Coordinates of C-alpha atoms and ligand atoms in Angstrom, one line a residue:
X1 CA 116.4 116.0 94.2
X2 CA 113.5 115.8 96.9
X3 CA 110.6 113.6 97.1
X4 CA 108.3 116.5 96.2
X5 CA 110.1 116.5 92.5
X6 CA 108.2 113.4 92.1
X7 CA 104.5 113.7 90.8
X8 CA 102.0 111.1 92.2
X9 CA 100.5 109.1 89.4
X10 CA 96.6 109.1 89.4
X11 CA 95.4 106.0 91.0
X12 CA 94.4 103.4 88.6
X13 CA 96.7 104.5 85.6
X14 CA 98.8 102.2 84.3
X15 CA 102.5 102.8 86.1
X16 CA 104.3 99.8 84.8
X17 CA 103.6 97.9 81.6
X18 CA 105.8 95.0 80.6
X19 CA 105.2 93.6 76.7
X20 CA 106.4 90.5 75.8
X21 CA 109.6 90.7 78.0
X22 CA 112.0 87.9 77.8
X23 CA 115.1 86.8 79.6
X24 CA 117.4 84.0 78.3
X25 CA 120.9 82.9 79.9
X26 CA 122.9 81.3 77.5
X27 CA 124.3 78.1 78.8
X28 CA 127.9 76.9 78.0
X29 CA 127.8 73.7 75.9
X30 CA 128.5 70.6 77.8
X31 CA 130.1 67.3 76.5
X32 CA 126.6 66.0 75.8
X33 CA 125.5 68.7 73.6
X34 CA 127.4 70.7 71.1
X35 CA 124.7 73.3 70.8
X36 CA 124.7 76.6 72.9
X37 CA 121.7 75.9 75.1
X38 CA 119.7 78.4 76.2
X39 CA 117.8 79.0 79.8
X40 CA 114.4 80.3 79.4
X41 CA 114.3 82.1 82.8
X42 CA 111.3 84.6 82.1
X43 CA 109.6 83.9 78.4
X44 CA 107.3 86.3 76.8
X45 CA 105.5 87.9 79.8
X46 CA 103.0 90.8 79.4
X47 CA 101.5 92.6 82.4
X48 CA 100.3 95.7 83.6
X49 CA 100.6 97.3 87.1
X50 CA 98.3 100.2 88.1
X51 CA 99.3 103.1 90.2
X52 CA 98.2 102.1 93.8
X53 CA 97.6 98.5 93.5
X54 CA 99.6 95.5 94.7
X55 CA 100.4 92.7 91.9
X56 CA 101.4 89.6 93.5
X57 CA 103.4 87.3 91.4
X58 CA 103.4 83.5 93.0
X59 CA 104.8 80.3 91.3
X60 CA 107.2 77.6 92.5
X61 CA 110.8 78.0 93.1
X62 CA 112.7 78.7 89.7
X63 CA 109.7 79.8 87.7
X64 CA 111.4 83.0 87.0
X65 CA 109.7 85.4 89.7
X66 CA 112.9 87.1 90.8
X67 CA 114.3 87.3 87.0
X68 CA 110.9 89.0 86.0
X69 CA 111.1 91.4 89.0
X70 CA 114.8 92.1 88.1
X71 CA 113.7 93.1 84.7
X72 CA 111.0 95.0 85.5
X73 CA 113.0 97.6 87.4
X74 CA 115.9 97.1 85.0
X75 CA 118.4 95.9 87.3
X76 CA 118.9 93.4 84.6
X77 CA 118.9 93.8 81.1
X78 CA 116.1 92.2 79.0
X79 CA 116.6 89.6 76.4
X80 CA 113.5 90.7 74.7
X81 CA 110.5 92.9 75.1
X82 CA 109.7 96.4 76.6
X83 CA 109.2 97.6 80.3
X84 CA 107.4 100.8 80.5
X85 CA 107.7 102.7 83.7
X86 CA 105.5 106.0 84.4
X87 CA 105.0 106.6 80.5
X88 CA 108.7 106.0 79.5
X89 CA 110.3 102.8 77.8
X90 CA 113.3 102.1 80.0
X91 CA 114.1 98.8 78.2
X92 CA 116.9 99.9 76.2
X93 CA 118.1 102.6 78.5
X94 CA 121.9 102.8 79.2
X95 CA 123.1 102.9 83.0
X96 CA 123.4 106.7 82.9
X97 CA 120.1 107.4 81.1
X98 CA 118.6 105.0 83.8
X99 CA 119.8 107.1 86.5
X100 CA 117.3 109.7 86.6
X101 CA 114.5 106.8 86.5
X102 CA 116.1 104.9 89.3
X103 CA 114.7 106.8 92.5
X104 CA 111.2 105.9 91.3
X105 CA 111.4 102.2 91.5
X106 CA 113.1 100.1 94.2
X107 CA 113.5 96.5 94.8
X108 CA 113.1 95.3 98.7
X109 CA 115.0 91.9 98.7
X110 CA 114.1 88.6 100.2
X111 CA 117.0 88.3 102.7
X112 CA 117.6 90.9 104.7
X113 CA 120.7 89.5 106.0
X114 CA 122.2 89.1 102.5
X115 CA 121.2 92.5 101.1
X116 CA 122.7 94.8 103.6
X117 CA 126.3 95.7 103.7
X118 CA 127.3 94.1 107.1
X119 CA 130.1 96.6 107.7
X120 CA 127.8 99.6 107.5
X121 CA 125.6 101.3 110.0
X122 CA 122.1 101.4 109.5
X123 CA 121.8 104.7 109.2
X124 CA 124.5 104.7 106.7
X125 CA 122.9 102.1 104.8
X126 CA 119.7 104.1 104.4
X127 CA 121.5 107.4 103.6
X128 CA 123.5 105.9 100.6
X129 CA 120.7 106.1 97.9
X130 CA 120.3 109.7 99.2
X131 CA 123.9 110.4 98.4
X132 CA 123.8 108.6 95.5
X133 CA 121.0 110.7 94.2
X134 CA 122.2 113.8 95.5
X135 CA 119.2 114.6 97.9
X136 CA 120.5 117.4 99.6
X137 CA 123.4 118.4 102.3
X138 CA 124.6 116.2 105.2
X139 CA 121.9 117.7 107.7
X140 CA 119.1 117.2 105.1
X141 CA 120.1 113.5 104.6
X142 CA 120.3 112.7 108.4
X143 CA 117.1 114.3 108.6
X144 CA 115.5 112.4 106.1
X145 CA 116.9 109.0 107.4
X146 CA 115.7 109.6 110.9
X147 CA 112.3 110.0 109.2
X148 CA 112.6 107.1 107.5
X149 CA 113.7 104.9 110.6
X150 CA 110.6 106.5 112.4
X151 CA 108.6 105.4 109.2
X152 CA 109.3 101.9 109.3
X153 CA 109.1 101.6 113.1
X154 CA 112.8 101.8 114.2
X155 CA 114.0 104.4 116.7
X156 CA 117.1 106.9 116.5
X157 CA 119.1 104.3 118.8
X158 CA 119.0 102.2 116.0
X159 CA 121.0 104.5 113.4
X160 CA 124.6 103.4 114.6
X161 CA 124.0 99.6 115.2
X162 CA 125.3 97.5 112.4
X163 CA 122.8 94.7 110.4
X164 CA 124.1 91.9 112.8
X165 CA 122.8 93.7 115.8
X166 CA 119.0 93.6 114.5
X167 CA 116.4 91.2 114.4
X168 CA 115.4 89.5 110.9
X169 CA 112.1 91.6 111.1
X170 CA 114.2 95.0 111.9
X171 CA 116.6 94.2 109.5
X172 CA 113.7 93.8 106.8
X173 CA 112.4 97.5 107.7
X174 CA 116.0 98.8 107.3
X175 CA 115.9 97.4 103.7
X176 CA 112.3 98.8 103.5
X177 CA 113.5 102.2 104.6
X178 CA 116.4 102.2 102.0
X179 CA 113.9 101.4 99.2
X180 CA 111.5 104.2 100.4
X181 CA 114.4 106.6 100.6
X182 CA 114.2 108.2 97.3
X183 CA 110.3 108.5 97.3
X184 CA 109.7 105.7 94.8
X185 CA 106.4 105.3 93.0
X186 CA 106.9 101.6 92.4
X187 CA 108.2 98.8 94.8
X188 CA 108.9 95.4 93.6
X189 CA 109.1 93.4 96.6
X190 CA 110.8 90.0 96.0
X191 CA 109.9 87.5 98.7
X192 CA 110.3 90.1 101.5
X193 CA 108.8 88.2 104.3
X194 CA 110.1 84.5 103.2
X195 CA 113.4 84.6 105.6
X196 CA 111.2 85.7 108.6
X197 CA 109.5 84.0 111.4
X198 CA 105.6 83.3 110.6
X199 CA 105.1 85.7 113.8
X200 CA 107.1 88.8 112.2
X201 CA 105.7 88.0 108.7
X202 CA 102.3 89.7 109.8
X203 CA 103.9 92.7 111.2
X204 CA 106.3 93.3 108.1
X205 CA 103.2 92.7 105.9
X206 CA 101.2 95.2 107.8
X207 CA 103.8 97.9 107.2
X208 CA 104.0 97.2 103.7
X209 CA 99.9 97.9 103.9
X210 CA 100.8 101.0 105.8
X211 CA 103.3 102.5 103.7
X212 CA 101.3 101.9 100.5
X213 CA 98.4 104.1 102.2
X214 CA 100.7 106.7 103.1
X215 CA 103.0 107.2 100.3
X216 CA 100.5 105.9 97.4
X217 CA 102.8 103.2 96.7
X218 CA 102.3 100.6 94.0
X219 CA 103.8 97.2 94.7
X220 CA 104.5 94.4 92.7
X221 CA 104.9 91.5 95.5
X222 CA 106.6 88.6 94.8
X223 CA 106.0 85.3 96.9
X224 CA 106.1 81.5 96.2
X225 CA 103.5 81.3 98.9
X226 CA 99.8 82.0 97.7
X227 CA 98.7 82.4 101.4
X228 CA 100.9 85.3 102.0
X229 CA 100.1 87.2 98.4
X230 CA 96.4 86.6 99.1
X231 CA 96.5 89.1 102.2
X232 CA 98.4 91.7 100.1
X233 CA 97.6 91.5 96.7
X234 CA 94.9 93.2 94.3
X235 CA 95.7 90.8 91.3
X236 CA 97.7 88.0 91.4
X237 CA 99.6 86.6 88.6
X238 CA 100.6 82.8 88.5
X239 CA 103.7 82.0 86.9
X240 CA 105.1 78.7 85.7
X241 CA 108.1 78.0 83.7
X242 CA 109.0 81.5 82.8
X243 CA 105.5 82.7 81.8
X244 CA 102.2 83.7 83.2
X245 CA 99.6 81.2 83.0
X246 CA 96.8 83.0 84.9
X247 CA 96.1 86.8 85.8
X248 CA 93.1 87.6 88.0
X249 CA 91.6 89.6 90.8
X250 CA 92.7 87.8 93.9
X251 CA 89.1 86.8 95.3
X252 CA 88.5 85.5 91.8
X253 CA 91.3 83.5 91.7
X254 CA 90.8 82.1 95.1
X255 CA 87.1 81.5 94.3
X256 CA 87.6 79.8 91.2
X257 CA 91.1 79.2 89.7
X258 CA 90.7 78.9 86.0
X259 CA 94.4 77.6 85.1
X260 CA 94.9 73.8 86.4
X261 CA 98.3 74.8 87.8
X262 CA 96.6 77.6 90.1
X263 CA 94.2 75.1 91.2
X264 CA 97.0 72.6 92.2
X265 CA 98.8 75.4 93.7
X266 CA 95.7 76.5 96.0
X267 CA 95.1 73.2 97.0
X268 CA 98.3 72.9 98.4
X269 CA 97.7 75.8 100.7
X270 CA 96.5 74.5 104.4
X271 CA 93.2 75.6 105.0
X272 CA 92.1 77.0 108.5
X273 CA 88.9 75.2 109.7
X274 CA 86.8 77.9 110.6
X275 CA 83.6 76.0 111.3
X276 CA 81.8 77.1 108.3
X277 CA 80.1 74.3 106.4
X278 CA 81.9 75.0 102.9
X279 CA 83.0 71.9 101.6
X280 CA 87.1 71.7 101.6
X281 CA 88.7 72.4 98.4
X282 CA 89.2 69.4 96.6
X283 CA 93.1 68.3 96.8
X284 CA 95.2 68.5 93.4
X285 CA 98.5 66.9 94.0
X286 CA 101.1 67.9 91.5
X287 CA 102.9 65.0 90.0
X288 CA 106.0 64.8 88.1
X289 CA 109.0 67.2 88.3
X290 CA 109.0 70.5 86.9
X291 CA 110.5 70.7 83.5
X292 CA 113.6 72.4 82.9
X293 CA 113.6 75.9 81.9
X294 CA 116.4 74.7 79.3
X295 CA 114.4 71.8 77.7
X296 CA 110.6 73.2 77.7
X297 CA 108.0 70.8 77.0
X298 CA 106.5 71.6 73.4
X299 CA 103.2 72.9 73.5
X300 CA 101.6 74.1 77.0
X301 CA 104.5 74.2 79.4
X302 CA 102.4 72.6 82.2
X303 CA 101.0 69.9 80.6
X304 CA 103.4 67.5 81.8
X305 CA 101.9 67.8 85.0
X306 CA 98.7 68.5 84.0
X307 CA 95.9 66.1 85.2
X308 CA 93.5 67.6 82.2
X309 CA 96.0 67.5 79.6
X310 CA 95.0 66.5 76.1
X311 CA 96.6 66.0 72.7
X312 CA 96.1 69.6 71.8
X313 CA 98.1 70.5 74.8
X314 CA 101.3 69.1 73.5
X315 CA 100.7 70.5 70.0
X316 CA 99.9 74.1 70.7
X317 CA 101.4 76.7 73.1
X318 CA 98.3 78.5 74.9
X319 CA 98.7 82.4 74.7
X320 CA 97.5 84.4 77.9
X321 CA 94.2 85.2 76.9
X322 CA 91.5 87.5 78.2
X323 CA 88.1 85.8 79.4
X324 CA 84.8 87.4 79.6
X325 CA 85.0 88.0 83.4
X326 CA 88.3 90.1 82.8
X327 CA 90.9 87.4 83.9
X328 CA 93.5 86.0 81.9
X329 CA 94.4 82.5 81.1
X330 CA 96.6 80.9 79.2
X331 CA 95.2 77.1 78.9
X332 CA 93.4 75.4 76.2
X333 CA 90.5 74.3 78.6
X334 CA 90.3 76.5 81.4
X335 CA 88.4 75.5 84.6
X336 CA 86.7 78.9 84.9
X337 CA 85.3 81.6 82.4
Ligands
LIG401 N1 122.2 84.8 86.4 C1 121.6 83.7 86.0 N2 122.3 82.9 85.2 C2 121.7 81.6 84.4 N3 120.7 81.4 85.0 C3 119.9 82.0 85.9 C4 120.5 83.1 86.2 N4 119.4 83.7 87.3 C5 118.4 82.8 87.4 N5 119.0 81.8 86.5 C6 117.8 80.6 86.1 O1 116.8 81.2 86.0 C7 115.6 80.4 86.7 C8 114.4 81.6 87.0 O2 115.3 81.7 88.3 P1 114.7 82.9 89.4 O3 115.6 83.1 90.7 O4 113.9 84.0 88.3 O5 113.5 82.0 89.9 P2 112.4 82.2 91.3 O6 111.1 82.0 90.7 O7 112.7 83.7 91.9 O8 112.5 81.1 92.2 P3 112.9 81.1 93.9 O9 111.8 81.1 94.2 O10 113.6 80.0 94.3 O11 113.2 82.4 94.2 C9 116.1 79.2 87.2 O12 116.2 78.2 86.4 C10 117.7 79.8 87.5 O13 118.2 79.0 87.4
LIG402 MG1 113.5 84.3 93.6

């Protein structure tokens, strides 16, 4: 298989569609409860990702971002719902039937140290997916690996080094080269710069942007940090307790968050004083603990921490609903339309 076998999707077409995706983990019964309990890591997520765009996914630790990312590329089985990739329903495919789909969708992990085999040389790590997917003979694989190293800003001298001999930023470049090896259309990047020094983060984010232009890539970019996703995302999905509570264009989301949770997250992002007269954002401090995904609140999952919660919020679960301006919000009393 070569990268040329893959057709480039037309920019703007839906490349990935998730419909009501759930991922539940059964918990072992403990001494306090005789019932089997369920952790709802992802609880009814629907979204579309269009070819060539970057969809950012943000939310606090434990809200289900990584689990959703793994569902989207079928690295884990779904409990319910459907994922279509490039026009094909991949949600129920067996390992064998997923095999031809795999080269088209790749995951880049948060911690390059942990996701790269420490006993293998960098060149072999990048060659592995090529060998698995029978890219070509040994010489073709070597050429392709050298090309990928060049593309991500590593040199031929790096091919024989082991992961520990690289800096954090360089290790993430190896992870990116490996993800690119099979010529994917979609890359799900799960906090790809969170483990890096701030000074290195910008370089790796720029690399992501350059690669997207060069290879017409589509990204799902996961981060807990709204500052990071803002720079890379065309649209942003905000997650809370396993569901999407707001999905909007990046500028729109930052200008006028509609969900109280989005507003709270944004007000926690430090603002740089750019000397303009714009009044600083009102600060909303999130109070209370994030509820457990095992004991979700009734009604709106955010109501226990929401400064605007009213009676209806405890009674009725708000659904993610499109508004007139094209964004979607799951709130009975959105702050913007
Ligand atoms: N294999 C598993 N078995 C049981 N529970 C799991 C498993 N994987 C994740 N969880 C739980 O699912 C929830 C969502 O986890 P997930 O890792 O998706 O969150 P996250 O948003 O990526 O968090 P972080 O920002 O810390 O990476 C958490 O409560 C987590 O403990
Ligand atoms: Mg995670």
